[in-house]
mmCIF file of C-alpha atoms and ligand atoms in Angstrom:
data_model
loop_
_atom_site.group_PDB
_atom_site.id
_atom_site.type_symbol
_atom_site.label_atom_id
_atom_site.label_comp_id
_atom_site.label_asym_id
_atom_site.label_seq_id
_atom_site.Cartn_x
_atom_site.Cartn_y
_atom_site.Cartn_z
ATOM 1 C CA MET A 1 -0.109 -0.114 -0.095
ATOM 2 C CA ILE A 2 0.938 3.493 -0.626
ATOM 3 C CA ILE A 3 -0.637 6.392 0.834
ATOM 4 C CA PRO A 4 -1.850 8.530 -2.257
ATOM 5 C CA LEU A 5 -0.117 12.246 -2.877
ATOM 6 C CA ALA A 6 -1.706 15.065 -2.963
ATOM 7 C CA HIS A 7 -2.486 16.240 -6.511
ATOM 8 C CA ARG A 8 0.450 18.588 -7.179
ATOM 9 C CA ALA A 9 2.648 16.038 -6.382
ATOM 10 C CA GLY A 10 0.977 14.283 -9.340
ATOM 11 C CA GLN A 11 0.845 17.387 -11.873
ATOM 12 C CA THR A 12 4.869 17.481 -11.386
ATOM 13 C CA GLN A 13 7.409 16.087 -12.940
ATOM 14 C CA GLU A 14 10.764 15.902 -11.358
ATOM 15 C CA TYR A 15 13.267 18.169 -12.582
ATOM 16 C CA TYR A 16 15.237 16.836 -15.672
ATOM 17 C CA PHE A 17 18.251 17.439 -14.387
ATOM 18 C CA SER A 18 17.485 15.781 -11.293
ATOM 19 C CA VAL A 19 16.911 12.412 -13.716
ATOM 20 C CA LYS A 20 19.139 12.920 -16.125
ATOM 21 C CA LEU A 21 22.236 13.499 -13.651
ATOM 22 C CA ALA A 22 21.682 10.187 -12.078
ATOM 23 C CA GLU A 23 22.194 9.019 -15.501
ATOM 24 C CA VAL A 24 25.484 10.811 -15.789
ATOM 25 C CA ARG A 25 26.471 9.685 -12.236
ATOM 26 C CA GLN A 26 25.732 5.774 -13.722
ATOM 27 C CA LEU A 27 27.451 6.317 -16.538
ATOM 28 C CA ILE A 28 30.591 7.214 -14.175
ATOM 29 C CA ALA A 29 30.307 4.611 -11.854
ATOM 30 C CA ALA A 30 30.443 2.098 -14.627
ATOM 31 C CA GLY A 31 33.491 3.979 -15.276
ATOM 32 C CA HIS A 32 33.428 5.987 -18.052
ATOM 33 C CA ASP A 33 34.774 9.690 -18.263
ATOM 34 C CA VAL A 34 31.782 11.709 -18.643
ATOM 35 C CA ILE A 35 32.582 15.495 -19.623
ATOM 36 C CA ASN A 36 29.545 17.390 -18.135
ATOM 37 C CA MET A 37 28.873 20.352 -20.486
ATOM 38 C CA GLY A 38 25.337 20.594 -19.412
ATOM 39 C CA ILE A 39 24.454 22.516 -15.776
ATOM 40 C CA GLY A 40 25.340 25.959 -14.680
ATOM 41 C CA ASN A 41 27.584 24.884 -11.744
ATOM 42 C CA PRO A 42 30.605 26.716 -11.844
ATOM 43 C CA ASP A 43 33.611 24.713 -11.155
ATOM 44 C CA MET A 44 35.801 27.814 -10.219
ATOM 45 C CA MET A 45 36.453 28.488 -6.671
ATOM 46 C CA PRO A 46 34.732 31.797 -4.449
ATOM 47 C CA SER A 47 37.741 34.445 -3.308
ATOM 48 C CA ALA A 48 40.308 33.093 -1.028
ATOM 49 C CA GLU A 49 38.743 35.839 1.773
ATOM 50 C CA THR A 50 35.345 34.097 0.952
ATOM 51 C CA ILE A 51 36.323 30.806 2.277
ATOM 52 C CA ASP A 52 39.055 31.684 5.240
ATOM 53 C CA THR A 53 35.951 33.653 6.622
ATOM 54 C CA LEU A 54 33.656 30.688 6.527
ATOM 55 C CA ALA A 55 36.074 28.711 8.151
ATOM 56 C CA GLN A 56 37.253 31.051 10.618
ATOM 57 C CA VAL A 57 33.297 31.933 11.794
ATOM 58 C CA ALA A 58 32.504 28.054 11.806
ATOM 59 C CA GLN A 59 35.425 28.200 14.910
ATOM 60 C CA ARG A 60 33.549 30.769 16.636
ATOM 61 C CA PRO A 61 30.855 29.193 19.591
ATOM 62 C CA ASP A 62 28.579 31.503 19.083
ATOM 63 C CA ALA A 63 28.289 30.910 14.777
ATOM 64 C CA HIS A 64 25.697 27.864 15.713
ATOM 65 C CA GLY A 65 22.699 29.348 16.444
ATOM 66 C CA TYR A 66 19.509 30.149 15.048
ATOM 67 C CA GLN A 67 19.869 33.194 12.663
ATOM 68 C CA PRO A 68 17.744 36.326 12.329
ATOM 69 C CA TYR A 69 15.161 35.478 9.589
ATOM 70 C CA LYS A 70 16.346 38.355 7.690
ATOM 71 C CA GLY A 71 19.794 37.463 8.004
ATOM 72 C CA THR A 72 22.395 39.646 9.691
ATOM 73 C CA PRO A 73 22.912 43.344 9.380
ATOM 74 C CA ALA A 74 25.846 43.394 8.019
ATOM 75 C CA PHE A 75 25.334 40.983 5.433
ATOM 76 C CA ARG A 76 22.490 42.977 4.044
ATOM 77 C CA GLN A 77 24.710 46.162 4.297
ATOM 78 C CA ALA A 78 27.093 44.360 1.764
ATOM 79 C CA VAL A 79 23.873 43.625 -0.664
ATOM 80 C CA ALA A 80 23.515 47.187 -0.324
ATOM 81 C CA GLY A 81 27.031 48.179 -1.063
ATOM 82 C CA PHE A 82 26.909 45.591 -3.992
ATOM 83 C CA TYR A 83 23.928 47.296 -5.784
ATOM 84 C CA LYS A 84 24.804 50.666 -5.348
ATOM 85 C CA HIS A 85 28.582 50.079 -6.990
ATOM 86 C CA THR A 86 27.716 47.037 -9.617
ATOM 87 C CA TYR A 87 24.192 49.208 -10.276
ATOM 88 C CA GLY A 88 24.195 52.477 -9.031
ATOM 89 C CA VAL A 89 21.196 51.734 -7.302
ATOM 90 C CA SER A 90 20.437 52.538 -3.816
ATOM 91 C CA LEU A 91 18.544 49.872 -1.794
ATOM 92 C CA ASP A 92 17.489 50.299 2.151
ATOM 93 C CA PRO A 93 19.438 47.756 3.703
ATOM 94 C CA ASP A 94 16.809 47.407 6.851
ATOM 95 C CA THR A 95 13.476 46.868 4.927
ATOM 96 C CA GLU A 96 14.297 46.471 0.922
ATOM 97 C CA ILE A 97 16.686 43.298 0.641
ATOM 98 C CA LEU A 98 15.564 39.709 1.592
ATOM 99 C CA PRO A 99 18.436 36.429 2.134
ATOM 100 C CA LEU A 100 17.404 33.891 0.570
ATOM 101 C CA ILE A 101 18.776 30.486 0.201
ATOM 102 C CA GLY A 102 19.546 30.841 -3.267
ATOM 103 C CA SER A 103 17.148 32.221 -5.778
ATOM 104 C CA LYS A 104 15.149 29.193 -7.080
ATOM 105 C CA GLU A 105 13.669 29.597 -3.985
ATOM 106 C CA GLY A 106 12.299 32.985 -3.745
ATOM 107 C CA ILE A 107 10.516 32.123 -6.459
ATOM 108 C CA THR A 108 8.606 29.356 -4.703
ATOM 109 C CA HIS A 109 7.858 32.355 -1.669
ATOM 110 C CA ILE A 110 7.301 34.921 -4.294
ATOM 111 C CA SER A 111 4.867 32.466 -5.488
ATOM 112 C CA LEU A 112 3.168 31.755 -2.558
ATOM 113 C CA THR A 113 2.575 35.333 -1.691
ATOM 114 C CA PHE A 114 1.060 36.584 -4.737
ATOM 115 C CA LEU A 115 -0.740 34.235 -6.328
ATOM 116 C CA ASN A 116 -4.313 32.760 -5.964
ATOM 117 C CA GLU A 117 -5.696 29.713 -7.615
ATOM 118 C CA GLY A 118 -6.365 30.541 -11.275
ATOM 119 C CA ASP A 119 -4.093 33.962 -11.377
ATOM 120 C CA GLY A 120 -2.684 34.587 -14.543
ATOM 121 C CA VAL A 121 1.135 34.794 -14.319
ATOM 122 C CA LEU A 122 3.180 35.683 -17.913
ATOM 123 C CA VAL A 123 6.056 33.022 -18.073
ATOM 124 C CA PRO A 124 8.705 33.878 -20.846
ATOM 125 C CA GLU A 125 8.113 30.664 -23.586
ATOM 126 C CA LEU A 126 11.743 29.914 -22.983
ATOM 127 C CA GLY A 127 12.945 30.443 -19.516
ATOM 128 C CA TYR A 128 13.996 28.951 -16.355
ATOM 129 C CA PRO A 129 11.716 25.738 -15.412
ATOM 130 C CA ALA A 130 10.861 26.729 -11.869
ATOM 131 C CA TYR A 131 8.531 29.583 -13.318
ATOM 132 C CA ARG A 132 6.553 27.634 -14.588
ATOM 133 C CA ALA A 133 6.894 24.425 -12.174
ATOM 134 C CA VAL A 134 6.184 26.564 -8.912
ATOM 135 C CA SER A 135 3.068 28.575 -10.649
ATOM 136 C CA LYS A 136 1.859 25.455 -11.676
ATOM 137 C CA LEU A 137 2.084 23.896 -8.065
ATOM 138 C CA VAL A 138 0.247 26.975 -6.754
ATOM 139 C CA GLY A 139 -2.482 26.406 -8.734
ATOM 140 C CA ALA A 140 -1.672 29.611 -11.339
ATOM 141 C CA ASN A 141 -2.874 29.888 -14.807
ATOM 142 C CA VAL A 142 0.283 29.260 -16.665
ATOM 143 C CA ARG A 143 0.692 32.060 -19.765
ATOM 144 C CA GLU A 144 3.413 31.755 -21.701
ATOM 145 C CA TYR A 145 4.501 34.658 -23.050
ATOM 146 C CA PRO A 146 6.632 34.971 -26.960
ATOM 147 C CA LEU A 147 10.275 36.139 -27.123
ATOM 148 C CA GLY A 148 11.018 37.025 -31.020
ATOM 149 C CA GLU A 149 14.172 35.119 -31.994
ATOM 150 C CA ASN A 150 14.702 37.621 -35.088
ATOM 151 C CA ASN A 151 14.152 40.649 -32.320
ATOM 152 C CA GLY A 152 17.657 39.080 -29.995
ATOM 153 C CA TRP A 153 15.364 36.758 -27.732
ATOM 154 C CA GLN A 154 13.473 39.755 -26.182
ATOM 155 C CA PRO A 155 10.025 39.765 -25.366
ATOM 156 C CA ASP A 156 7.247 40.383 -28.155
ATOM 157 C CA TRP A 157 5.624 43.485 -26.452
ATOM 158 C CA ALA A 158 2.459 43.706 -28.635
ATOM 159 C CA ALA A 159 1.980 39.758 -27.924
ATOM 160 C CA LEU A 160 1.941 40.694 -24.391
ATOM 161 C CA SER A 161 -0.677 43.123 -24.032
ATOM 162 C CA GLU A 162 -2.811 40.991 -26.393
ATOM 163 C CA LEU A 163 -2.012 38.048 -23.980
ATOM 164 C CA VAL A 164 -3.104 40.559 -20.705
ATOM 165 C CA GLN A 165 -6.526 42.045 -22.533
ATOM 166 C CA GLN A 166 -7.826 38.571 -22.861
ATOM 167 C CA ALA A 167 -7.050 38.173 -19.220
ATOM 168 C CA PRO A 168 -5.433 39.833 -16.430
ATOM 169 C CA ALA A 169 -2.236 38.636 -15.226
ATOM 170 C CA LYS A 170 -0.731 39.126 -11.771
ATOM 171 C CA ILE A 171 2.829 38.413 -11.980
ATOM 172 C CA MET A 172 5.257 38.708 -14.904
ATOM 173 C CA TRP A 173 8.468 36.724 -14.658
ATOM 174 C CA LEU A 174 11.347 38.090 -16.244
ATOM 175 C CA ASN A 175 15.355 37.195 -17.200
ATOM 176 C CA TYR A 176 17.732 39.511 -18.871
ATOM 177 C CA PRO A 177 20.906 38.520 -19.410
ATOM 178 C CA HIS A 178 18.628 35.557 -20.576
ATOM 179 C CA MET A 179 18.989 32.309 -19.727
ATOM 180 C CA PRO A 180 18.672 29.967 -21.792
ATOM 181 C CA THR A 181 19.931 32.166 -25.189
ATOM 182 C CA GLY A 182 22.062 34.290 -23.364
ATOM 183 C CA ALA A 183 20.050 37.629 -24.505
ATOM 184 C CA PRO A 184 21.664 40.474 -22.643
ATOM 185 C CA ALA A 185 19.828 42.896 -20.437
ATOM 186 C CA THR A 186 18.721 46.573 -21.495
ATOM 187 C CA LYS A 187 17.878 49.876 -20.139
ATOM 188 C CA ALA A 188 15.197 50.006 -22.968
ATOM 189 C CA LEU A 189 13.853 46.678 -22.147
ATOM 190 C CA PHE A 190 14.037 47.286 -19.042
ATOM 191 C CA GLU A 191 11.916 50.227 -19.535
ATOM 192 C CA GLN A 192 9.529 48.430 -21.431
ATOM 193 C CA ALA A 193 9.136 46.654 -19.322
ATOM 194 C CA VAL A 194 8.505 49.111 -16.175
ATOM 195 C CA ARG A 195 5.859 50.835 -18.177
ATOM 196 C CA PHE A 196 4.074 47.424 -18.959
ATOM 197 C CA ALA A 197 4.085 46.336 -15.666
ATOM 198 C CA HIS A 198 2.386 50.004 -14.346
ATOM 199 C CA ASP A 199 -0.231 49.762 -17.710
ATOM 200 C CA HIS A 200 -1.312 46.280 -16.593
ATOM 201 C CA LYS A 201 -0.756 46.504 -12.844
ATOM 202 C CA VAL A 202 1.307 42.990 -13.322
ATOM 203 C CA LEU A 203 4.101 42.578 -10.660
ATOM 204 C CA LEU A 204 7.335 42.551 -12.458
ATOM 205 C CA CYS A 205 9.795 39.152 -11.019
ATOM 206 C CA HIS A 206 13.211 40.444 -12.792
ATOM 207 C CA ASP A 207 15.299 37.133 -11.990
ATOM 208 C CA ASN A 208 18.784 38.493 -12.466
ATOM 209 C CA PRO A 209 21.833 35.818 -11.587
ATOM 210 C CA TYR A 210 23.804 36.358 -14.707
ATOM 211 C CA SER A 211 24.445 39.873 -14.915
ATOM 212 C CA LEU A 212 28.307 40.024 -14.215
ATOM 213 C CA VAL A 213 28.766 37.005 -16.199
ATOM 214 C CA LEU A 214 30.501 37.253 -19.427
ATOM 215 C CA ASN A 215 28.347 40.927 -19.302
ATOM 216 C CA LYS A 216 29.476 43.077 -22.796
ATOM 217 C CA GLN A 217 27.901 45.898 -21.109
ATOM 218 C CA ALA A 218 28.138 47.796 -17.670
ATOM 219 C CA PRO A 219 25.625 45.144 -15.554
ATOM 220 C CA ILE A 220 21.850 46.367 -15.153
ATOM 221 C CA SER A 221 19.344 45.924 -12.135
ATOM 222 C CA LEU A 222 15.665 46.823 -13.477
ATOM 223 C CA LEU A 223 15.614 48.622 -9.922
ATOM 224 C CA SER A 224 17.398 51.165 -11.933
ATOM 225 C CA ILE A 225 14.266 52.359 -13.828
ATOM 226 C CA ASP A 226 12.196 55.469 -13.030
ATOM 227 C CA GLY A 227 9.133 53.964 -11.120
ATOM 228 C CA ALA A 228 10.267 50.128 -10.826
ATOM 229 C CA LYS A 229 9.911 49.850 -7.335
ATOM 230 C CA GLU A 230 6.350 50.521 -7.333
ATOM 231 C CA VAL A 231 5.504 47.168 -9.427
ATOM 232 C CA ALA A 232 8.672 45.377 -9.772
ATOM 233 C CA MET A 233 10.632 42.952 -7.165
ATOM 234 C CA GLU A 234 14.676 41.302 -8.238
ATOM 235 C CA LEU A 235 15.746 38.089 -7.054
ATOM 236 C CA ASN A 236 20.001 37.922 -7.410
ATOM 237 C CA SER A 237 22.371 35.337 -6.596
ATOM 238 C CA MET A 238 25.858 34.597 -5.271
ATOM 239 C CA SER A 239 25.314 31.127 -7.368
ATOM 240 C CA LYS A 240 26.728 32.239 -10.608
ATOM 241 C CA SER A 241 28.584 35.551 -9.695
ATOM 242 C CA HIS A 242 30.443 34.664 -6.874
ATOM 243 C CA ASN A 243 31.361 30.896 -7.965
ATOM 244 C CA MET A 244 29.035 29.731 -4.766
ATOM 245 C CA ALA A 245 26.286 27.952 -6.033
ATOM 246 C CA GLY A 246 26.587 24.845 -3.662
ATOM 247 C CA TRP A 247 26.419 27.570 -0.919
ATOM 248 C CA ARG A 248 22.963 28.386 -1.818
ATOM 249 C CA VAL A 249 22.735 32.001 -0.873
ATOM 250 C CA GLY A 250 20.543 34.746 -2.845
ATOM 251 C CA TRP A 251 18.335 37.946 -2.222
ATOM 252 C CA LEU A 252 15.226 39.922 -3.139
ATOM 253 C CA SER A 253 15.930 43.386 -3.431
ATOM 254 C CA ALA A 254 12.079 45.483 -3.446
ATOM 255 C CA ALA A 255 10.624 48.169 -1.995
ATOM 256 C CA LYS A 256 9.796 47.593 1.752
ATOM 257 C CA PRO A 257 6.173 46.036 1.650
ATOM 258 C CA TYR A 258 6.916 43.631 -1.119
ATOM 259 C CA ILE A 259 9.624 42.290 1.076
ATOM 260 C CA ASP A 260 7.259 42.459 4.440
ATOM 261 C CA ALA A 261 4.946 40.343 2.841
ATOM 262 C CA VAL A 262 7.352 37.492 1.748
ATOM 263 C CA LEU A 263 9.003 37.486 5.091
ATOM 264 C CA THR A 264 5.286 36.568 6.417
ATOM 265 C CA ILE A 265 5.420 33.112 4.096
ATOM 266 C CA LYS A 266 9.102 32.707 3.831
ATOM 267 C CA SER A 267 9.608 32.697 7.909
ATOM 268 C CA ASN A 268 6.832 30.142 8.555
ATOM 269 C CA VAL A 269 9.005 27.726 5.789
ATOM 270 C CA ASP A 270 12.514 28.063 7.186
ATOM 271 C CA SER A 271 14.911 30.098 10.201
ATOM 272 C CA GLY A 272 17.333 31.816 9.033
ATOM 273 C CA MET A 273 20.867 30.820 6.981
ATOM 274 C CA PHE A 274 23.674 29.399 8.884
ATOM 275 C CA ARG A 275 25.799 32.571 10.467
ATOM 276 C CA PRO A 276 29.611 31.364 8.501
ATOM 277 C CA LEU A 277 27.853 31.339 5.259
ATOM 278 C CA LEU A 278 26.051 35.019 5.847
ATOM 279 C CA ASP A 279 29.887 36.028 6.803
ATOM 280 C CA ALA A 280 31.699 34.482 4.255
ATOM 281 C CA ALA A 281 28.790 35.958 1.788
ATOM 282 C CA THR A 282 29.411 39.438 3.195
ATOM 283 C CA VAL A 283 32.991 39.177 1.867
ATOM 284 C CA ALA A 284 32.558 37.888 -1.582
ATOM 285 C CA LEU A 285 30.010 40.866 -2.220
ATOM 286 C CA ASN A 286 33.337 42.973 -1.309
ATOM 287 C CA ASN A 287 35.271 40.814 -3.920
ATOM 288 C CA PRO A 288 37.358 43.911 -6.577
ATOM 289 C CA ASP A 289 36.033 44.365 -9.587
ATOM 290 C CA SER A 290 39.548 42.597 -10.694
ATOM 291 C CA TRP A 291 38.507 39.287 -9.025
ATOM 292 C CA HIS A 292 35.178 39.260 -11.086
ATOM 293 C CA ALA A 293 37.408 40.040 -14.802
ATOM 294 C CA GLU A 294 39.499 37.127 -13.914
ATOM 295 C CA ARG A 295 36.788 35.004 -13.421
ATOM 296 C CA ASN A 296 35.340 36.394 -16.920
ATOM 297 C CA ALA A 297 38.477 36.217 -18.464
ATOM 298 C CA VAL A 298 39.054 32.390 -18.088
ATOM 299 C CA TYR A 299 35.299 32.183 -19.334
ATOM 300 C CA ALA A 300 36.042 34.017 -22.481
ATOM 301 C CA GLY A 301 38.607 31.518 -22.800
ATOM 302 C CA ARG A 302 36.390 28.639 -22.762
ATOM 303 C CA LEU A 303 34.166 30.159 -25.759
ATOM 304 C CA SER A 304 36.325 29.671 -28.504
ATOM 305 C CA ALA A 305 36.467 26.067 -27.754
ATOM 306 C CA VAL A 306 32.522 26.058 -27.251
ATOM 307 C CA TYR A 307 32.293 27.588 -30.288
ATOM 308 C CA ALA A 308 34.656 24.705 -31.619
ATOM 309 C CA PHE A 309 32.226 22.095 -30.450
ATOM 310 C CA LEU A 310 29.181 23.828 -32.061
ATOM 311 C CA ASP A 311 30.917 23.741 -34.981
ATOM 312 C CA THR A 312 31.785 20.260 -35.246
ATOM 313 C CA LEU A 313 27.824 20.073 -34.668
ATOM 314 C CA GLY A 314 27.282 22.137 -37.681
ATOM 315 C CA CYS A 315 25.021 24.171 -34.779
ATOM 316 C CA THR A 316 24.450 28.459 -35.211
ATOM 317 C CA TYR A 317 24.878 30.504 -32.779
ATOM 318 C CA ALA A 318 24.939 34.237 -31.566
ATOM 319 C CA THR A 319 28.160 35.630 -30.411
ATOM 320 C CA ASN A 320 27.035 38.283 -28.454
ATOM 321 C CA GLN A 321 25.595 36.323 -25.655
ATOM 322 C CA GLU A 322 26.324 36.658 -21.914
ATOM 323 C CA GLY A 323 26.099 34.439 -18.778
ATOM 324 C CA MET A 324 27.913 30.931 -18.529
ATOM 325 C CA PHE A 325 26.126 29.299 -21.131
ATOM 326 C CA ILE A 326 26.135 29.199 -25.101
ATOM 327 C CA TRP A 327 22.700 28.468 -26.823
ATOM 328 C CA ALA A 328 22.939 27.075 -30.494
ATOM 329 C CA LYS A 329 20.632 25.929 -33.202
ATOM 330 C CA LEU A 330 20.820 22.588 -34.296
ATOM 331 C CA PRO A 331 21.344 21.757 -37.837
ATOM 332 C CA ASP A 332 18.704 20.513 -40.061
ATOM 333 C CA SER A 333 20.080 17.115 -40.296
ATOM 334 C CA VAL A 334 19.335 16.251 -36.885
ATOM 335 C CA PRO A 335 16.592 14.876 -35.494
ATOM 336 C CA SER A 336 15.989 15.963 -32.540
ATOM 337 C CA ALA A 337 17.799 17.494 -29.401
ATOM 338 C CA GLU A 338 16.392 14.924 -27.184
ATOM 339 C CA GLU A 339 18.320 12.321 -30.010
ATOM 340 C CA LEU A 340 21.467 14.335 -30.006
ATOM 341 C CA VAL A 341 21.980 14.868 -26.315
ATOM 342 C CA ASN A 342 21.319 10.939 -25.804
ATOM 343 C CA ARG A 343 23.088 9.913 -28.372
ATOM 344 C CA LEU A 344 26.345 12.467 -27.415
ATOM 345 C CA LEU A 345 26.015 11.019 -23.545
ATOM 346 C CA ILE A 346 25.411 7.116 -24.735
ATOM 347 C CA GLU A 347 27.974 7.133 -27.169
ATOM 348 C CA LYS A 348 31.029 10.008 -26.559
ATOM 349 C CA HIS A 349 30.052 10.502 -23.007
ATOM 350 C CA VAL A 350 29.292 14.196 -23.039
ATOM 351 C CA PHE A 351 26.386 15.777 -21.699
ATOM 352 C CA ILE A 352 25.066 18.509 -23.071
ATOM 353 C CA ALA A 353 21.288 20.225 -22.336
ATOM 354 C CA PRO A 354 18.587 19.885 -24.809
ATOM 355 C CA GLY A 355 16.495 22.662 -25.111
ATOM 356 C CA PHE A 356 13.133 21.852 -24.311
ATOM 357 C CA ILE A 357 13.717 21.729 -20.825
ATOM 358 C CA PHE A 358 13.283 25.703 -20.976
ATOM 359 C CA GLY A 359 10.100 25.137 -22.725
ATOM 360 C CA PRO A 360 8.591 24.015 -26.179
ATOM 361 C CA LYS A 361 10.340 26.025 -28.240
ATOM 362 C CA GLY A 362 13.508 24.853 -27.111
ATOM 363 C CA GLN A 363 13.008 21.752 -29.613
ATOM 364 C CA ARG A 364 16.049 22.187 -32.007
ATOM 365 C CA TYR A 365 18.207 24.159 -29.842
ATOM 366 C CA ILE A 366 20.734 23.214 -26.938
ATOM 367 C CA ARG A 367 22.048 24.902 -24.201
ATOM 368 C CA VAL A 368 26.321 24.059 -23.801
ATOM 369 C CA SER A 369 27.714 25.457 -20.322
ATOM 370 C CA LEU A 370 31.520 27.038 -20.256
ATOM 371 C CA CYS A 371 31.225 25.347 -16.069
ATOM 372 C CA VAL A 372 34.089 22.865 -17.169
ATOM 373 C CA ASP A 373 37.815 23.701 -18.048
ATOM 374 C CA GLU A 374 39.229 24.236 -21.675
ATOM 375 C CA SER A 375 40.714 21.142 -21.838
ATOM 376 C CA ARG A 376 37.708 19.510 -21.110
ATOM 377 C CA ILE A 377 35.714 21.203 -23.671
ATOM 378 C CA ARG A 378 38.520 20.542 -26.402
ATOM 379 C CA GLU A 379 38.401 16.716 -25.595
ATOM 380 C CA ALA A 380 34.610 16.634 -26.075
ATOM 381 C CA VAL A 381 35.633 18.349 -29.462
ATOM 382 C CA ALA A 382 38.205 15.179 -30.202
ATOM 383 C CA ARG A 383 35.517 13.256 -29.373
ATOM 384 C CA LEU A 384 33.289 14.056 -32.171
ATOM 385 C CA SER A 385 35.464 13.506 -34.278
ATOM 386 C CA PRO A 386 34.670 10.331 -36.836
ATOM 387 C CA THR A 387 37.964 9.139 -36.109
ATOM 388 C CA GLU A 388 38.352 9.497 -32.726
ATOM 389 C CA THR A 389 37.362 5.936 -30.696
ATOM 390 C CA PRO A 390 34.473 6.490 -27.815
ATOM 391 C CA ALA A 391 35.901 7.164 -25.086
HETATM 392 C C1 LIG B 1 17.627 32.055 -14.365
HETATM 393 C C2 LIG B 1 18.123 31.407 -13.151
HETATM 394 N N1 LIG B 1 17.441 31.481 -11.945
HETATM 395 C C3 LIG B 1 17.537 31.475 -10.876
HETATM 396 C C4 LIG B 1 18.561 29.832 -10.880
HETATM 397 C C5 LIG B 1 18.584 29.708 -9.618
HETATM 398 O O1 LIG B 1 19.728 29.983 -9.053
HETATM 399 P P1 LIG B 1 19.804 30.009 -7.111
HETATM 400 O O2 LIG B 1 21.299 29.072 -7.159
HETATM 401 O O3 LIG B 1 20.314 31.169 -6.674
HETATM 402 O O4 LIG B 1 18.910 28.982 -6.440
HETATM 403 C C6 LIG B 1 19.139 29.692 -12.126
HETATM 404 C C7 LIG B 1 20.308 28.973 -12.147
HETATM 405 O O5 LIG B 1 20.490 28.150 -12.732
HETATM 406 C C8 LIG B 1 19.051 30.348 -13.420
HETATM 407 O O6 LIG B 1 19.437 29.876 -14.279
#
């Protein structure tokens, strides 16, 4: 006998990577040398000062108890300093910043805070899968909005206006630099988004984890746009920009009423974050610009190897992409992304992500991660060669 699950458990599928990475682990356990270019899991270290702080604070007897639900004042102060330095945005560290256990959990807390069953949620037709999955979990009505491939994967605002005229929406998820397409953020795009949110009384939830990764121009925050704080919140994360994905440190920035509302829900779900982690993250937020430049130089070196990999597969791609992935279109000769991804994994022991996991429009695309040492990417290129004996 098994106790029946809630309806929502039956409606949701296990996360693609949760399933696929188990397959990758099985291949590794069987002795295969798998090159994993599927996930955005930074392989470089956080700054040395960050690690030192973690170790030092962990020695302190007072560092192991529960911490405030809103994190330490020093952490929030560091976030405010980071926002000012990076984006020129002023945030009140006492009222406009809420630490999160990674920005992914913020998506759930925001959805629980603002969405009633049946409320409309606008999600990009290609995007981070959690926006769609969590909206469904809370019983909201997911409505995909188109991104124009010929328009650099920007939202199609005319189509969006039509969507909200058909039925109102409560939340719109936005994410630029965009994952998976690598489309950059622009001030014009953010201004348009804030105008749209005002015009249609939609809460704009911007997810901004990639602004410091291979960015071609100064990073932008949606909150830098006039009038944004009335209608918008911004998630940010140390996972990608500070090489701290496993630490689970992110935060929500928004006007006080929004932060207070999310905290009401969140404080019933978890009980703060580990003090050594908060103190170390506080230090990491003060990494000098040169630290970010060095990390980006390594990613830039990997780009040419990834381009060689994609060229060998006959894929096409834009070279202005930001973030830690390259999004590429399959040649007509490849039947589907699923076929290619499975074939490469089984025959070449190379794992890449199929585009469909980011939405139905991704059927003929793949996403390749830059979180792999350049020599390993070159090895993946070599394994594609027809003369190469499969590893
Ligand atoms: C667009 C986007 N948002 C959010 C996240 C989650 O970030 P975090 O590690 O802070 O939960 C990711 C991670 O891959 C992402 O790509």
